[in-house]
CSV table of C-alpha atoms in Angstrom, one decimal:
chain,number,residue,atom,x,y,z
A,17,MET,CA,-2.2,19.8,-41.1
A,18,ARG,CA,-0.8,22.1,-38.5
A,19,SER,CA,-2.7,25.4,-38.8
A,20,GLN,CA,-5.4,26.4,-36.3
A,21,LYS,CA,-8.9,25.8,-37.7
A,22,LEU,CA,-12.0,27.8,-36.9
A,23,VAL,CA,-15.5,27.2,-38.1
A,24,MET,CA,-17.5,30.4,-37.8
A,25,ALA,CA,-21.2,30.8,-37.7
A,26,GLY,CA,-22.3,34.1,-39.2
A,27,ALA,CA,-23.9,36.6,-36.9
A,28,ILE,CA,-27.5,35.8,-36.2
A,29,LEU,CA,-29.5,39.0,-36.1
A,30,LEU,CA,-32.4,38.7,-33.8
A,31,GLY,CA,-33.1,42.2,-32.7
A,32,ALA,CA,-35.1,45.1,-34.0
A,33,ILE,CA,-33.7,47.4,-36.7
A,34,SER,CA,-31.6,50.2,-35.2
A,35,LEU,CA,-32.3,53.9,-35.5
A,36,SER,CA,-29.9,54.0,-38.5
A,37,GLY,CA,-32.2,51.5,-40.3
A,38,GLN,CA,-29.6,48.7,-40.1
A,39,LEU,CA,-29.7,45.5,-38.1
A,40,PRO,CA,-27.4,45.2,-35.0
A,41,GLU,CA,-24.3,43.1,-35.7
A,42,ILE,CA,-21.6,41.4,-33.6
A,43,SER,CA,-18.4,39.8,-34.9
A,44,PHE,CA,-15.1,38.4,-33.6
A,45,THR,CA,-12.0,40.2,-34.6
A,46,PHE,CA,-9.6,37.8,-33.0
A,47,VAL,CA,-10.3,34.2,-31.7
A,48,PRO,CA,-7.4,32.8,-29.7
A,49,PRO,CA,-6.2,29.4,-31.0
A,50,GLN,CA,-7.0,26.4,-28.8
A,51,GLY,CA,-4.4,26.3,-26.0
A,52,SER,CA,-3.7,30.1,-26.0
A,53,ASP,CA,-4.5,32.3,-23.0
A,54,ALA,CA,-4.9,35.4,-25.2
A,55,ASN,CA,-8.0,37.5,-24.9
A,56,LEU,CA,-11.0,37.2,-27.3
A,57,THR,CA,-11.8,40.4,-29.1
A,58,GLY,CA,-14.7,41.6,-31.2
A,59,GLU,CA,-16.8,44.5,-32.4
A,60,VAL,CA,-20.4,45.5,-32.7
A,61,MET,CA,-22.1,47.7,-35.3
A,62,ASN,CA,-25.4,49.6,-35.7
A,63,VAL,CA,-26.0,50.1,-32.0
A,64,ASN,CA,-25.1,52.7,-29.4
A,65,PRO,CA,-22.2,51.1,-27.4
A,66,GLU,CA,-23.2,52.8,-24.1
A,67,ASP,CA,-26.6,51.1,-24.2
A,68,HIS,CA,-25.3,47.6,-24.8
A,69,ARG,CA,-23.0,44.9,-23.5
A,70,VAL,CA,-21.6,41.6,-24.7
A,71,ALA,CA,-22.2,38.2,-22.9
A,72,VAL,CA,-19.5,35.6,-23.7
A,73,TYR,CA,-19.7,31.9,-23.1
A,74,ILE,CA,-17.2,29.0,-23.8
A,75,TYR,CA,-18.0,25.3,-24.3
A,76,VAL,CA,-16.1,22.8,-22.2
A,77,HIS,CA,-18.5,19.8,-21.8
A,78,GLY,CA,-21.3,22.5,-21.5
A,79,TRP,CA,-21.5,26.3,-21.7
A,80,TRP,CA,-19.7,28.5,-19.1
A,81,THR,CA,-20.0,32.2,-18.4
A,82,LYS,CA,-16.9,34.3,-19.2
A,83,PRO,CA,-14.9,35.9,-17.9
A,84,THR,CA,-16.5,35.0,-14.5
A,85,ASN,CA,-19.8,34.5,-12.8
A,86,ALA,CA,-19.2,37.7,-10.9
A,87,GLN,CA,-18.4,39.6,-14.1
A,88,PRO,CA,-20.6,38.1,-16.8
A,89,LEU,CA,-20.5,41.1,-19.2
A,90,SER,CA,-17.9,42.7,-21.4
A,91,MET,CA,-18.0,46.5,-22.0
A,92,ILE,CA,-18.1,48.0,-25.5
A,93,ASP,CA,-15.9,51.1,-26.2
A,94,SER,CA,-17.0,54.1,-28.1
A,95,GLY,CA,-15.7,52.5,-31.3
A,96,GLY,CA,-17.7,49.4,-30.9
A,97,ASN,CA,-14.8,47.2,-29.8
A,98,TRP,CA,-14.9,44.8,-26.9
A,99,VAL,CA,-12.5,42.4,-25.2
A,100,CYS,CA,-13.1,39.3,-23.0
A,101,ASP,CA,-10.7,37.1,-21.0
A,102,ILE,CA,-12.0,33.6,-21.7
A,103,THR,CA,-9.2,31.7,-19.8
A,104,THR,CA,-9.9,32.3,-16.2
A,105,GLY,CA,-9.6,28.8,-14.8
A,106,GLY,CA,-10.1,25.1,-15.3
A,107,ALA,CA,-9.9,23.7,-18.8
A,108,ASP,CA,-10.7,27.0,-20.5
A,109,LEU,CA,-7.7,26.8,-22.7
A,110,VAL,CA,-9.1,23.8,-24.6
A,111,ALA,CA,-12.7,25.2,-25.0
A,112,LYS,CA,-14.2,23.9,-28.3
A,113,LYS,CA,-16.8,26.6,-28.9
A,114,ILE,CA,-17.1,30.3,-28.1
A,115,ALA,CA,-20.3,32.3,-28.4
A,116,ALA,CA,-21.0,36.0,-27.9
A,117,PHE,CA,-24.4,37.7,-27.5
A,118,LEU,CA,-25.1,41.4,-28.0
A,119,ILE,CA,-27.6,42.4,-25.3
A,120,PRO,CA,-29.2,45.7,-24.0
A,121,VAL,CA,-28.1,47.3,-20.8
A,122,GLY,CA,-30.5,46.2,-18.0
A,123,TYR,CA,-30.7,42.6,-19.1
A,124,ASP,CA,-28.9,40.2,-16.8
A,125,PRO,CA,-27.6,37.3,-18.9
A,126,PRO,CA,-28.0,33.8,-17.4
A,127,ILE,CA,-25.0,32.5,-15.5
A,128,LEU,CA,-24.1,29.2,-17.0
A,129,ASN,CA,-21.9,26.5,-15.4
A,130,GLY,CA,-21.8,23.6,-17.8
A,131,THR,CA,-25.3,24.0,-19.3
A,132,ALA,CA,-25.9,21.9,-22.4
A,133,GLU,CA,-27.9,24.6,-24.3
A,134,PHE,CA,-28.5,28.3,-24.2
A,135,PRO,CA,-31.7,29.4,-22.4
A,136,VAL,CA,-34.4,30.6,-24.8
A,137,ASP,CA,-34.7,33.9,-22.9
A,138,LEU,CA,-31.1,34.7,-23.8
A,139,GLN,CA,-31.6,33.9,-27.5
A,140,VAL,CA,-34.8,35.9,-27.7
A,141,THR,CA,-33.3,39.0,-25.9
A,142,ALA,CA,-30.0,39.1,-27.7
A,143,LEU,CA,-30.0,41.6,-30.6
A,144,ALA,CA,-27.3,39.6,-32.4
A,145,SER,CA,-25.1,36.6,-31.7
A,146,ILE,CA,-22.1,34.7,-33.1
A,147,GLN,CA,-20.5,31.4,-32.5
A,148,VAL,CA,-17.1,29.8,-33.5
A,149,ASP,CA,-15.8,26.3,-33.2
A,150,ARG,CA,-12.1,25.8,-32.5
A,151,GLN,CA,-10.0,22.8,-33.6
A,152,SER,CA,-6.7,21.3,-32.5
A,153,VAL,CA,-3.5,22.5,-34.2
A,154,ASN,CA,-3.1,18.8,-35.1
A,155,ALA,CA,-6.5,18.5,-36.9
A,156,PHE,CA,-5.9,16.1,-39.9
A,157,HIS,CA,-7.3,14.5,-43.0
A,158,PHE,CA,-8.3,10.8,-43.1
A,159,SER,CA,-10.4,8.6,-45.5
A,160,GLY,CA,-11.4,11.6,-47.5
A,161,TYR,CA,-12.7,13.7,-44.5
A,162,ASP,CA,-11.4,16.3,-42.2
A,163,TRP,CA,-11.1,15.4,-38.5
A,164,ASP,CA,-10.4,17.1,-35.2
A,165,VAL,CA,-8.4,15.8,-32.2
A,166,LYS,CA,-9.8,15.9,-28.7
A,167,THR,CA,-7.6,17.5,-26.0
A,168,SER,CA,-8.3,18.0,-22.3
A,169,GLY,CA,-5.4,20.2,-21.6
A,170,GLY,CA,-4.1,17.8,-18.8
A,171,PHE,CA,-7.5,17.7,-17.1
A,172,LEU,CA,-9.7,14.6,-16.7
A,173,PHE,CA,-12.5,14.5,-19.4
A,174,GLY,CA,-15.0,11.8,-20.1
A,175,PRO,CA,-15.2,9.0,-21.0
A,176,GLY,CA,-13.3,7.4,-18.1
A,177,PRO,CA,-12.5,10.1,-17.0
A,178,ASN,CA,-9.1,10.3,-18.7
A,179,VAL,CA,-6.6,12.8,-19.9
A,180,PHE,CA,-7.0,13.1,-23.7
A,181,SER,CA,-4.1,14.4,-25.8
A,182,ASP,CA,-3.8,15.8,-29.3
A,183,ASP,CA,-0.1,15.2,-29.3
A,184,LEU,CA,1.3,13.4,-32.4
A,185,GLU,CA,2.4,10.6,-30.2
A,186,ASN,CA,-1.3,9.9,-29.5
A,187,VAL,CA,-3.0,10.5,-32.9
A,188,TRP,CA,-1.4,10.5,-36.3
A,189,VAL,CA,-2.0,9.4,-39.9
A,190,ASP,CA,0.9,7.4,-41.5
A,191,ALA,CA,2.3,7.5,-45.1
A,192,GLU,CA,-0.3,4.8,-46.1
A,193,GLY,CA,-3.2,7.0,-44.9
A,194,LYS,CA,-3.9,4.8,-41.9
A,195,LEU,CA,-5.1,6.4,-38.6
A,196,HIS,CA,-3.1,5.5,-35.4
A,197,LEU,CA,-4.6,6.0,-31.9
A,198,ARG,CA,-2.3,5.4,-29.0
A,199,ILE,CA,-2.6,5.4,-25.2
A,200,THR,CA,0.8,6.7,-23.9
A,201,TYR,CA,2.3,7.2,-20.5
A,202,ARG,CA,4.2,10.5,-20.1
A,203,ASP,CA,5.2,12.5,-17.1
A,204,GLY,CA,3.4,10.2,-14.7
A,205,GLN,CA,0.2,10.4,-16.6
A,206,TRP,CA,-1.8,8.1,-18.9
A,207,ARG,CA,-2.9,9.9,-22.0
A,208,CYS,CA,-5.8,8.7,-24.3
A,209,ALA,CA,-6.9,9.5,-27.8
A,210,GLU,CA,-10.1,10.6,-29.5
A,211,VAL,CA,-10.8,12.0,-33.0
A,212,ILE,CA,-13.9,13.7,-34.2
A,213,SER,CA,-15.2,14.1,-37.8
A,214,ASN,CA,-15.9,17.7,-39.0
A,215,ASP,CA,-18.9,16.3,-41.0
A,216,SER,CA,-22.3,15.2,-39.8
A,217,PHE,CA,-23.7,12.4,-41.9
A,218,GLY,CA,-27.2,11.3,-40.7
A,219,TYR,CA,-28.9,8.2,-41.9
A,220,GLY,CA,-26.7,5.6,-43.7
A,221,THR,CA,-24.0,3.0,-43.1
A,222,TYR,CA,-21.0,3.8,-40.9
A,223,ARG,CA,-18.1,1.3,-41.5
A,224,PHE,CA,-14.9,1.2,-39.6
A,225,TYR,CA,-11.9,-0.9,-40.8
A,226,VAL,CA,-9.7,-1.9,-37.9
A,227,ASP,CA,-6.2,-3.3,-38.8
A,228,SER,CA,-5.1,-4.2,-35.2
A,229,PRO,CA,-6.0,-7.5,-33.4
A,230,VAL,CA,-8.5,-5.9,-31.0
A,231,ASP,CA,-9.5,-9.2,-29.5
A,232,ALA,CA,-6.3,-8.9,-27.5
A,233,LEU,CA,-6.9,-5.4,-26.1
A,234,ASP,CA,-6.0,-5.0,-22.5
A,235,PRO,CA,-9.1,-5.5,-20.3
A,236,ASN,CA,-8.9,-1.9,-19.1
A,237,VAL,CA,-8.9,-0.5,-22.6
A,238,VAL,CA,-11.9,0.6,-24.7
A,239,LEU,CA,-12.0,1.1,-28.5
A,240,GLY,CA,-15.1,3.2,-29.4
A,241,LEU,CA,-16.5,3.6,-32.9
A,242,PHE,CA,-19.6,5.7,-32.6
A,243,THR,CA,-21.7,8.8,-33.3
A,244,TRP,CA,-22.1,11.6,-30.7
A,245,SER,CA,-23.8,15.0,-30.5
A,246,ASP,CA,-23.2,17.7,-27.8
A,247,ASP,CA,-27.0,18.1,-27.9
A,248,PRO,CA,-28.4,15.9,-25.2
A,249,ALA,CA,-31.6,15.1,-27.2
A,250,TYR,CA,-31.9,11.4,-28.1
A,251,SER,CA,-29.2,10.5,-25.6
A,252,TYR,CA,-26.7,12.6,-27.5
A,253,ARG,CA,-27.5,10.6,-30.7
A,254,GLU,CA,-25.0,8.0,-29.5
A,255,ILE,CA,-24.8,4.8,-31.4
A,256,ASP,CA,-21.8,2.6,-30.5
A,257,VAL,CA,-19.6,-0.3,-31.4
A,258,GLU,CA,-17.3,-0.7,-28.3
A,259,ILE,CA,-14.5,-3.3,-28.1
A,260,THR,CA,-13.7,-3.9,-24.4
A,261,ARG,CA,-14.0,-6.2,-21.5
A,262,TRP,CA,-14.7,-3.3,-19.1
A,263,GLY,CA,-11.9,-4.3,-16.8
A,264,ASP,CA,-12.9,-8.0,-16.4
A,265,ALA,CA,-10.1,-10.1,-17.8
A,266,GLN,CA,-12.2,-13.3,-17.4
A,267,ASP,CA,-15.1,-12.0,-19.5
A,268,PRO,CA,-15.4,-14.3,-22.5
A,269,THR,CA,-17.0,-11.5,-24.6
A,270,ASN,CA,-15.0,-8.5,-25.7
A,271,ALA,CA,-17.2,-6.3,-27.7
A,272,GLN,CA,-20.7,-4.8,-27.8
A,273,PHE,CA,-23.3,-3.0,-30.0
A,274,VAL,CA,-25.2,-0.3,-28.2
A,275,VAL,CA,-28.0,2.2,-28.8
A,276,GLN,CA,-28.1,4.7,-26.0
A,277,PRO,CA,-29.3,4.8,-23.3
A,278,TRP,CA,-27.4,1.5,-22.8
A,279,ASN,CA,-29.3,0.5,-19.6
A,280,ASN,CA,-32.7,0.5,-21.3
A,281,PRO,CA,-33.7,-3.2,-21.8
A,282,GLY,CA,-32.8,-4.5,-25.3
A,283,ASN,CA,-30.4,-1.6,-26.1
A,284,LEU,CA,-27.1,-3.6,-25.7
A,285,VAL,CA,-25.7,-6.8,-27.1
A,286,ARG,CA,-22.4,-8.3,-26.1
A,287,TYR,CA,-20.4,-10.6,-28.5
A,288,THR,CA,-16.9,-12.0,-29.0
A,289,ILE,CA,-14.3,-11.2,-31.6
A,290,PRO,CA,-12.3,-14.5,-31.9
A,291,GLN,CA,-8.6,-14.7,-31.0
A,292,GLY,CA,-6.4,-13.7,-33.9
A,293,SER,CA,-9.0,-11.9,-35.9
A,294,ALA,CA,-7.3,-9.1,-37.7
A,295,PRO,CA,-8.2,-7.1,-39.6
A,296,THR,CA,-11.8,-6.7,-38.7
A,297,THR,CA,-14.6,-4.5,-39.9
A,298,HIS,CA,-17.4,-3.0,-37.8
A,299,SER,CA,-20.5,-1.2,-39.0
A,300,PHE,CA,-23.9,0.1,-38.2
A,301,ASP,CA,-26.6,1.0,-40.7
A,302,TRP,CA,-28.7,3.8,-39.1
A,303,GLN,CA,-32.2,4.2,-40.5
A,304,ALA,CA,-35.4,5.8,-39.2
A,305,ASP,CA,-36.9,2.4,-38.2
A,306,GLN,CA,-33.9,0.3,-37.3
A,307,ILE,CA,-30.2,0.2,-36.7
A,308,ALA,CA,-28.4,-2.9,-38.2
A,309,PHE,CA,-25.0,-3.7,-36.6
A,310,ALA,CA,-22.4,-6.1,-38.0
A,311,SER,CA,-18.8,-7.2,-37.4
A,312,HIS,CA,-16.8,-9.0,-40.1
A,313,ASP,CA,-13.6,-11.0,-39.9
A,314,GLY,CA,-11.4,-9.3,-42.4
A,315,ALA,CA,-11.5,-6.1,-44.4
A,316,TYR,CA,-15.1,-5.9,-45.7
A,317,ALA,CA,-15.4,-5.9,-49.5
A,318,PRO,CA,-18.7,-5.3,-51.3
A,319,PRO,CA,-20.4,-8.2,-53.2
A,320,PRO,CA,-19.7,-10.4,-55.0
A,321,ASP,CA,-16.8,-10.7,-52.6
A,322,VAL,CA,-17.6,-12.4,-49.3
A,323,THR,CA,-16.2,-11.3,-46.0
A,324,PRO,CA,-16.9,-13.8,-43.1
A,325,LEU,CA,-19.5,-12.5,-40.7
A,326,LEU,CA,-18.6,-12.5,-37.0
A,327,THR,CA,-22.0,-11.4,-35.7
A,328,GLN,CA,-24.9,-9.1,-36.5
A,329,TRP,CA,-27.8,-7.5,-34.6
A,330,THR,CA,-30.7,-5.3,-35.7
A,331,TYR,CA,-32.2,-2.9,-33.2
A,332,THR,CA,-35.8,-1.8,-33.7
A,333,GLY,CA,-36.6,-0.4,-30.3
A,334,PRO,CA,-37.9,3.0,-29.2
A,335,ASP,CA,-34.5,4.8,-28.8
A,336,ILE,CA,-33.5,5.2,-32.4
A,337,PRO,CA,-32.2,8.8,-32.6
A,338,VAL,CA,-33.2,11.3,-35.3
A,339,PRO,CA,-30.2,12.8,-37.1
A,340,GLY,CA,-29.1,16.3,-35.9
A,341,ASP,CA,-25.5,17.6,-35.5
A,342,GLU,CA,-23.9,14.3,-34.5
A,343,GLN,CA,-20.4,13.6,-35.6
A,344,VAL,CA,-18.4,10.4,-36.0
A,345,ARG,CA,-15.9,9.7,-33.2
A,346,ILE,CA,-13.2,7.1,-32.7
A,347,ASN,CA,-11.6,6.8,-29.3
A,348,LEU,CA,-9.1,4.7,-27.4
A,349,TRP,CA,-9.4,5.1,-23.6
A,350,LEU,CA,-9.1,3.5,-20.2
A,351,VAL,CA,-12.0,2.2,-18.1
A,352,SER,CA,-12.4,4.5,-15.0
A,353,GLY,CA,-9.1,6.0,-15.9
A,354,LEU,CA,-7.3,2.9,-14.6
A,355,GLU,CA,-3.9,2.0,-16.2
A,356,PRO,CA,-3.7,-1.1,-18.5
A,357,ILE,CA,-3.5,-4.3,-16.4
A,358,ASP,CA,-0.2,-5.2,-18.2
A,359,GLY,CA,1.1,-1.6,-17.7
A,360,GLU,CA,1.9,-1.3,-21.4
A,361,GLU,CA,1.1,1.5,-23.8
A,362,VAL,CA,-1.7,0.6,-26.4
A,363,GLU,CA,-2.0,1.3,-30.1
A,364,VAL,CA,-4.8,0.7,-32.5
A,365,VAL,CA,-4.7,1.2,-36.3
A,366,ILE,CA,-7.8,2.2,-38.3
A,367,SER,CA,-7.2,1.7,-42.0
A,368,ARG,CA,-10.4,3.3,-43.3
A,369,PHE,CA,-13.7,4.9,-42.4
A,370,VAL,CA,-16.5,4.7,-44.9
A,371,PHE,CA,-19.9,6.4,-44.9
A,372,ILE,CA,-22.6,5.2,-47.3
A,373,PRO,CA,-25.7,7.5,-47.4
A,374,SER,CA,-29.1,5.8,-47.4
A,375,VAL,CA,-29.5,7.0,-50.9
A,376,VAL,CA,-26.2,7.3,-52.8
A,377,PRO,CA,-26.3,10.2,-55.2
A,378,PRO,CA,-24.9,9.6,-58.7
A,379,PRO,CA,-21.4,11.1,-59.2
A,380,LYS,CA,-21.2,14.3,-61.2
A,381,LEU,CA,-18.9,14.7,-64.2
A,382,THR,CA,-16.7,17.8,-63.5
A,383,PHE,CA,-14.1,17.6,-66.2
A,384,LEU,CA,-13.5,15.8,-69.6
A,385,GLU,CA,-10.5,16.0,-71.9
A,386,MET,CA,-8.4,13.9,-74.2
A,387,ASP,CA,-4.8,13.5,-73.2
A,388,ASP,CA,-1.7,13.4,-75.5
A,389,GLN,CA,-2.1,9.6,-75.9
A,390,GLY,CA,-5.6,9.9,-77.1
A,391,ASN,CA,-7.2,8.6,-73.9
A,392,LEU,CA,-10.3,10.2,-72.4
A,393,GLN,CA,-9.7,11.6,-68.9
A,394,LEU,CA,-12.9,12.0,-66.9
A,395,SER,CA,-13.1,13.7,-63.5
A,396,TYR,CA,-16.0,13.1,-61.1
A,397,ALA,CA,-17.3,14.5,-57.8
A,398,GLY,CA,-18.7,11.8,-55.5
A,399,ILE,CA,-18.3,10.4,-52.0
A,400,PRO,CA,-15.0,9.4,-50.5
A,401,GLN,CA,-14.1,5.7,-50.1
A,402,LEU,CA,-17.0,4.4,-52.2
A,403,LEU,CA,-16.6,1.9,-55.1
A,404,TYR,CA,-17.4,3.3,-58.5
A,405,ASN,CA,-17.5,1.5,-61.9
A,406,LEU,CA,-16.8,3.1,-65.3
A,407,GLN,CA,-18.9,1.3,-67.9
A,408,SER,CA,-19.1,1.7,-71.7
A,409,SER,CA,-21.8,0.9,-74.2
A,410,PRO,CA,-22.2,1.2,-78.0
A,411,ASP,CA,-26.0,1.5,-77.8
A,412,LEU,CA,-27.0,2.5,-74.3
A,413,ASP,CA,-28.4,-1.0,-73.9
A,414,GLN,CA,-25.5,-3.4,-73.2
A,415,TRP,CA,-22.9,-2.1,-70.7
A,416,THR,CA,-19.4,-3.4,-70.1
A,417,LYS,CA,-17.2,-2.5,-67.1
A,418,VAL,CA,-14.1,-0.7,-68.2
A,419,GLN,CA,-12.6,0.2,-64.8
A,420,SER,CA,-13.4,0.1,-61.1
A,421,GLN,CA,-11.9,2.1,-58.3
A,422,ILE,CA,-12.4,3.1,-54.7
A,423,SER,CA,-12.4,6.9,-54.5
A,424,ASP,CA,-9.8,8.1,-51.9
A,425,GLU,CA,-11.4,11.5,-51.9
A,426,ALA,CA,-14.6,13.2,-52.9
A,427,THR,CA,-13.1,13.8,-56.4
A,428,PHE,CA,-11.8,11.0,-58.5
A,429,GLN,CA,-10.7,10.2,-62.1
A,430,PHE,CA,-11.2,7.6,-64.7
A,431,SER,CA,-9.2,7.0,-67.9
A,432,ALA,CA,-10.7,5.4,-71.0
A,433,PRO,CA,-9.6,4.7,-74.5
A,434,SER,CA,-10.9,7.2,-77.0
A,435,PRO,CA,-13.1,5.7,-79.7
A,436,SER,CA,-12.2,5.8,-83.3
A,437,VAL,CA,-13.7,8.3,-85.7
A,438,SER,CA,-16.3,5.8,-86.9
A,439,GLU,CA,-17.0,4.4,-83.5
A,440,LYS,CA,-19.7,5.5,-81.1
A,441,VAL,CA,-19.2,4.8,-77.4
A,442,PHE,CA,-21.2,5.9,-74.4
A,443,TYR,CA,-19.7,6.0,-70.9
A,444,ARG,CA,-21.3,6.1,-67.5
A,445,VAL,CA,-20.2,5.7,-63.9
A,446,GLN,CA,-22.2,3.2,-61.9
A,447,VAL,CA,-22.5,2.9,-58.1
A,448,PRO,CA,-22.6,-0.8,-57.2
A,449,VAL,CA,-23.8,-2.2,-53.9
A,450,GLN,CA,-21.4,-1.1,-51.3
């Protein structure tokens, strides 16, 4: 997918009703794509432009005042239109979020320089506000979900810090639907990779299928499989599987399970992925009272299949986060920004990501027809990457499995032989243990 993506939050109207009897409104009329230095434009309605201004902020590891601290307000013309230069320095070009607040003349908006959240005073005073999320031009689809690609625009971003690139040399999905992350060396610069799910999932099992032999990763390389929220509450809701030696080539362990903050006693367990283990599967089951981690030697398959267990750990401590707006992230980066010890570029292949909700809802039948060969075609809406069984029964008592499939997407199809005129057959889709 190569088109710029925007996720717009509708105007939040917080102020009093205007003299016209309508609520004040603010909107964006043009949002520059990520990487563009074009101006942001918008309009306001149901207010007197002379009596109001617009305060604009962009998010680059925190919220920043735009266009500058010395000029924190944008004027509104007589037609209700306004313009703001949002690329006045630093990594502004790659800002992920843009917000605008309609405020009355006389109110001095807070000057923000990397603040995690908007001050309550601003939110209360604003008559209306709007926010948009921007995505990389190389946002993509993988394992049934949409994902964004992190880019730092050539600047050093955490973790590391490192330069993160959304170039197709660093992140791509191949013809088999597998995700490739690659650390490259270009123009005298090491470039790392990170991808971010559009969706927020909450309680449930997060399962990552890794094709590459990650036991042999360079000691300065980190593969992260984790959740993260920009909201600092609950230590950013970060739950990690991290595969790394943290720069120590002699460390006999090469991976860890972590509940943040990592330095709280009992929040981190190191373990070893044996030499030659590939593929491997790494997961955590996040519940309100515990987080159960596991790593398996091989591509995990649901029971009755058995996938050898490498290690497991269950955390029941005080730092279990509460779900919020966390997203899934997968990254490949360099410890302290140091180059790989062997000086070679690094690539890791992720074949699948699976999320299993704590309570899996039954799939919904969306379409039913008989094809030209007399077979029933059934379409369902469910959850990507889950295993579903089509079963049949003559009496709603004894059920027989007709077909099984892993749904590549949120919609999937089954085909079943049509019963004869004198035959009665019932069908259902069962969700087995995942």
